[in-house]
mmCIF file of C-alpha atoms in Angstrom:
data_model
loop_
_atom_site.group_PDB
_atom_site.id
_atom_site.type_symbol
_atom_site.label_atom_id
_atom_site.label_comp_id
_atom_site.label_asym_id
_atom_site.label_seq_id
_atom_site.Cartn_x
_atom_site.Cartn_y
_atom_site.Cartn_z
ATOM 1 C CA MET A 1 11.200 -12.394 -15.556
ATOM 2 C CA GLU A 2 12.615 -8.880 -15.622
ATOM 3 C CA PHE A 3 10.542 -5.917 -14.438
ATOM 4 C CA THR A 4 11.261 -4.229 -17.780
ATOM 5 C CA GLU A 5 9.352 -7.069 -19.517
ATOM 6 C CA LEU A 6 6.153 -5.993 -17.803
ATOM 7 C CA ASN A 7 3.814 -3.602 -19.564
ATOM 8 C CA LEU A 8 4.000 -0.955 -16.829
ATOM 9 C CA HIS A 9 3.705 2.826 -16.976
ATOM 10 C CA PRO A 10 7.139 4.314 -17.849
ATOM 11 C CA ASP A 11 7.212 6.505 -14.727
ATOM 12 C CA LEU A 12 6.457 3.469 -12.559
ATOM 13 C CA GLN A 13 9.286 1.648 -14.330
ATOM 14 C CA ARG A 14 11.581 4.550 -13.357
ATOM 15 C CA GLY A 15 10.595 4.130 -9.697
ATOM 16 C CA ILE A 16 11.191 0.385 -9.912
ATOM 17 C CA ALA A 17 14.648 1.056 -11.362
ATOM 18 C CA ASP A 18 15.377 3.600 -8.598
ATOM 19 C CA ALA A 19 14.463 0.933 -6.042
ATOM 20 C CA GLY A 20 17.117 -1.275 -7.632
ATOM 21 C CA TYR A 21 14.700 -3.947 -8.807
ATOM 22 C CA VAL A 22 15.718 -5.783 -11.969
ATOM 23 C CA THR A 23 14.559 -9.403 -11.809
ATOM 24 C CA CYS A 24 11.242 -10.394 -10.278
ATOM 25 C CA MET A 25 11.450 -12.656 -7.275
ATOM 26 C CA PRO A 26 9.170 -15.736 -7.565
ATOM 27 C CA VAL A 27 6.350 -14.267 -5.455
ATOM 28 C CA GLN A 28 6.513 -11.012 -7.436
ATOM 29 C CA GLU A 29 6.314 -12.850 -10.737
ATOM 30 C CA GLN A 30 3.244 -14.797 -9.597
ATOM 31 C CA VAL A 31 1.493 -11.718 -8.197
ATOM 32 C CA LEU A 32 2.256 -9.595 -11.254
ATOM 33 C CA LYS A 33 1.018 -12.337 -13.600
ATOM 34 C CA ASN A 34 -2.287 -12.695 -11.748
ATOM 35 C CA ALA A 35 -3.182 -9.328 -10.218
ATOM 36 C CA PHE A 36 -4.169 -7.163 -13.149
ATOM 37 C CA GLY A 37 -7.482 -8.900 -13.803
ATOM 38 C CA GLY A 38 -9.056 -7.290 -10.749
ATOM 39 C CA GLN A 39 -9.461 -10.460 -8.724
ATOM 40 C CA ASP A 40 -8.614 -10.706 -5.035
ATOM 41 C CA LEU A 41 -5.322 -12.342 -4.140
ATOM 42 C CA TYR A 42 -4.114 -14.127 -1.035
ATOM 43 C CA VAL A 43 -0.325 -14.243 -0.914
ATOM 44 C CA GLN A 44 1.764 -16.012 1.666
ATOM 45 C CA SER A 45 5.526 -15.872 1.506
ATOM 46 C CA GLN A 46 8.430 -15.427 3.883
ATOM 47 C CA THR A 47 9.741 -12.019 4.904
ATOM 48 C CA GLY A 48 12.136 -10.547 2.376
ATOM 49 C CA THR A 49 10.664 -12.223 -0.698
ATOM 50 C CA GLY A 50 9.271 -9.055 -2.295
ATOM 51 C CA LYS A 51 5.569 -9.110 -1.382
ATOM 52 C CA THR A 52 5.446 -5.408 -0.519
ATOM 53 C CA ALA A 53 6.862 -4.298 -3.864
ATOM 54 C CA ALA A 54 4.549 -6.721 -5.662
ATOM 55 C CA TYR A 55 1.333 -5.335 -4.216
ATOM 56 C CA LEU A 56 2.518 -1.719 -4.447
ATOM 57 C CA ILE A 57 3.402 -2.106 -8.125
ATOM 58 C CA VAL A 58 -0.021 -3.587 -8.849
ATOM 59 C CA ILE A 59 -1.827 -0.809 -6.977
ATOM 60 C CA LEU A 60 0.194 1.984 -8.600
ATOM 61 C CA GLN A 61 -0.146 0.546 -12.121
ATOM 62 C CA ARG A 62 -3.900 0.058 -11.779
ATOM 63 C CA LEU A 63 -4.445 3.550 -10.327
ATOM 64 C CA LEU A 64 -2.502 4.952 -13.293
ATOM 65 C CA SER A 65 -4.059 2.909 -16.053
ATOM 66 C CA GLU A 66 -7.705 2.277 -15.170
ATOM 67 C CA PRO A 67 -9.956 5.318 -15.664
ATOM 68 C CA LEU A 68 -12.622 3.909 -13.313
ATOM 69 C CA LEU A 69 -10.072 4.113 -10.483
ATOM 70 C CA ASN A 70 -9.352 7.819 -11.003
ATOM 71 C CA GLY A 71 -9.378 9.511 -7.592
ATOM 72 C CA LYS A 72 -9.633 6.217 -5.715
ATOM 73 C CA LYS A 73 -7.334 5.229 -2.853
ATOM 74 C CA ALA A 74 -5.504 2.240 -1.457
ATOM 75 C CA LEU A 75 -5.377 1.339 2.228
ATOM 76 C CA ILE A 76 -2.584 -0.925 3.390
ATOM 77 C CA MET A 77 -3.172 -2.170 6.922
ATOM 78 C CA VAL A 78 -0.114 -3.276 8.884
ATOM 79 C CA PRO A 79 0.292 -4.461 12.486
ATOM 80 C CA THR A 80 3.043 -2.085 13.663
ATOM 81 C CA ARG A 81 4.244 1.468 13.205
ATOM 82 C CA GLU A 82 7.677 0.154 12.157
ATOM 83 C CA LEU A 83 6.128 -1.767 9.290
ATOM 84 C CA ALA A 84 3.946 1.246 8.401
ATOM 85 C CA VAL A 85 7.068 3.403 8.031
ATOM 86 C CA GLN A 86 8.831 0.702 6.008
ATOM 87 C CA VAL A 87 5.892 0.273 3.588
ATOM 88 C CA GLU A 88 5.484 4.055 3.292
ATOM 89 C CA GLU A 89 9.160 4.428 2.341
ATOM 90 C CA GLU A 90 8.897 1.671 -0.283
ATOM 91 C CA ALA A 91 5.736 3.262 -1.717
ATOM 92 C CA LYS A 92 7.439 6.651 -1.926
ATOM 93 C CA ILE A 93 10.386 5.193 -3.845
ATOM 94 C CA LEU A 94 8.191 3.300 -6.304
ATOM 95 C CA SER A 95 5.845 6.265 -6.821
ATOM 96 C CA LYS A 96 8.578 8.907 -6.947
ATOM 97 C CA TYR A 97 7.683 9.946 -10.512
ATOM 98 C CA LEU A 98 3.924 9.464 -10.142
ATOM 99 C CA PRO A 99 1.202 11.942 -9.154
ATOM 100 C CA PHE A 100 0.287 10.108 -5.931
ATOM 101 C CA LYS A 101 0.778 11.190 -2.348
ATOM 102 C CA VAL A 102 1.693 8.537 0.215
ATOM 103 C CA GLY A 103 1.107 8.736 3.948
ATOM 104 C CA SER A 104 1.317 6.544 7.018
ATOM 105 C CA PHE A 105 -0.998 6.549 10.008
ATOM 106 C CA TYR A 106 -0.051 4.980 13.338
ATOM 107 C CA GLY A 107 -0.262 5.645 17.036
ATOM 108 C CA GLY A 108 2.397 6.895 19.396
ATOM 109 C CA VAL A 109 2.691 10.214 17.562
ATOM 110 C CA GLY A 110 0.511 13.301 17.345
ATOM 111 C CA TYR A 111 -2.349 13.613 14.913
ATOM 112 C CA ALA A 112 -1.430 16.936 13.260
ATOM 113 C CA HIS A 113 0.947 15.629 10.572
ATOM 114 C CA GLN A 114 -1.302 12.675 9.756
ATOM 115 C CA GLN A 115 -4.355 14.942 9.506
ATOM 116 C CA LYS A 116 -2.438 17.168 7.075
ATOM 117 C CA ILE A 117 -1.644 14.145 4.889
ATOM 118 C CA LEU A 118 -5.368 13.368 4.741
ATOM 119 C CA ARG A 119 -6.267 16.991 3.928
ATOM 120 C CA ASP A 120 -3.657 16.857 1.132
ATOM 121 C CA ASN A 121 -5.642 13.917 -0.298
ATOM 122 C CA ALA A 122 -3.048 11.154 -0.104
ATOM 123 C CA GLN A 123 -4.065 8.192 -2.248
ATOM 124 C CA ILE A 124 -1.753 5.543 -0.798
ATOM 125 C CA LEU A 125 -2.600 5.156 2.890
ATOM 126 C CA VAL A 126 -0.546 2.885 5.147
ATOM 127 C CA GLY A 127 -1.845 2.438 8.656
ATOM 128 C CA THR A 128 -2.185 0.428 11.809
ATOM 129 C CA PRO A 129 -5.692 -0.681 12.803
ATOM 130 C CA GLY A 130 -5.977 1.511 15.905
ATOM 131 C CA ARG A 131 -5.041 4.782 14.209
ATOM 132 C CA VAL A 132 -7.086 4.032 11.107
ATOM 133 C CA LEU A 133 -10.132 3.330 13.299
ATOM 134 C CA ASP A 134 -9.516 6.583 15.223
ATOM 135 C CA LEU A 135 -9.198 8.697 12.076
ATOM 136 C CA ASN A 136 -12.154 7.031 10.384
ATOM 137 C CA GLY A 137 -14.311 7.291 13.494
ATOM 138 C CA SER A 138 -13.612 11.009 13.799
ATOM 139 C CA GLY A 139 -14.530 11.544 10.140
ATOM 140 C CA GLN A 140 -11.021 12.576 9.112
ATOM 141 C CA MET A 141 -10.261 9.464 7.034
ATOM 142 C CA ASN A 142 -12.893 8.596 4.468
ATOM 143 C CA LEU A 143 -12.781 4.904 3.607
ATOM 144 C CA MET A 144 -15.644 5.109 1.116
ATOM 145 C CA ASP A 145 -13.356 5.870 -1.827
ATOM 146 C CA LEU A 146 -11.060 2.869 -1.446
ATOM 147 C CA ALA A 147 -10.312 0.755 -4.491
ATOM 148 C CA PHE A 148 -7.714 -1.430 -2.758
ATOM 149 C CA LEU A 149 -7.343 -2.951 0.678
ATOM 150 C CA VAL A 150 -4.179 -4.827 1.588
ATOM 151 C CA LEU A 151 -3.859 -6.664 4.884
ATOM 152 C CA ASP A 152 -0.106 -6.978 5.251
ATOM 153 C CA GLU A 153 0.922 -9.514 7.887
ATOM 154 C CA ALA A 154 -2.742 -10.244 8.597
ATOM 155 C CA ASP A 155 -1.767 -13.194 10.790
ATOM 156 C CA ARG A 156 0.093 -10.851 13.148
ATOM 157 C CA MET A 157 -2.868 -8.488 13.305
ATOM 158 C CA PHE A 158 -5.163 -11.379 14.215
ATOM 159 C CA ASP A 159 -2.673 -12.546 16.860
ATOM 160 C CA MET A 160 -2.593 -9.044 18.358
ATOM 161 C CA GLY A 161 -6.386 -8.913 18.735
ATOM 162 C CA PHE A 162 -8.851 -6.241 17.723
ATOM 163 C CA TYR A 163 -10.077 -3.005 19.195
ATOM 164 C CA GLN A 164 -13.542 -3.563 20.643
ATOM 165 C CA ILE A 165 -15.937 -1.182 18.884
ATOM 166 C CA GLY A 166 -18.708 0.175 21.080
ATOM 167 C CA ARG A 167 -16.956 -0.271 24.433
#
């Protein structure tokens, strides 16, 4: 299936074309066939098979086309800052012609830039668990207006362990 065969917003189609995507990879085709009904999906596929683009396209299309999602946000949790940067870059390419701001949130860097992204009301948030917990705990990141939660590489996050809340 070609991406142009999908009934997607024209400006999202432009971002997909800019990313160089023409033909859906198998995992993308399955996700895009099943994700627009609002149900939860669990997707497992090897690295490099197009999962990131698949979930980003679904999120962007739904934020654009469903009035009930107006002003809502997506949080994409990833295990590492490297993956956060990679997902942020992909989201920026796909949403290049759309009215959404994208930001990433991870440790090892200062808070100032990330706080500015939140003040600017970014709708596509990509973050590592530790930094997201920090920003949420300090009241700077409001998770009450989320419409989408993606756990990217959830197995790696589970393997890495969790921050103990209350200690």
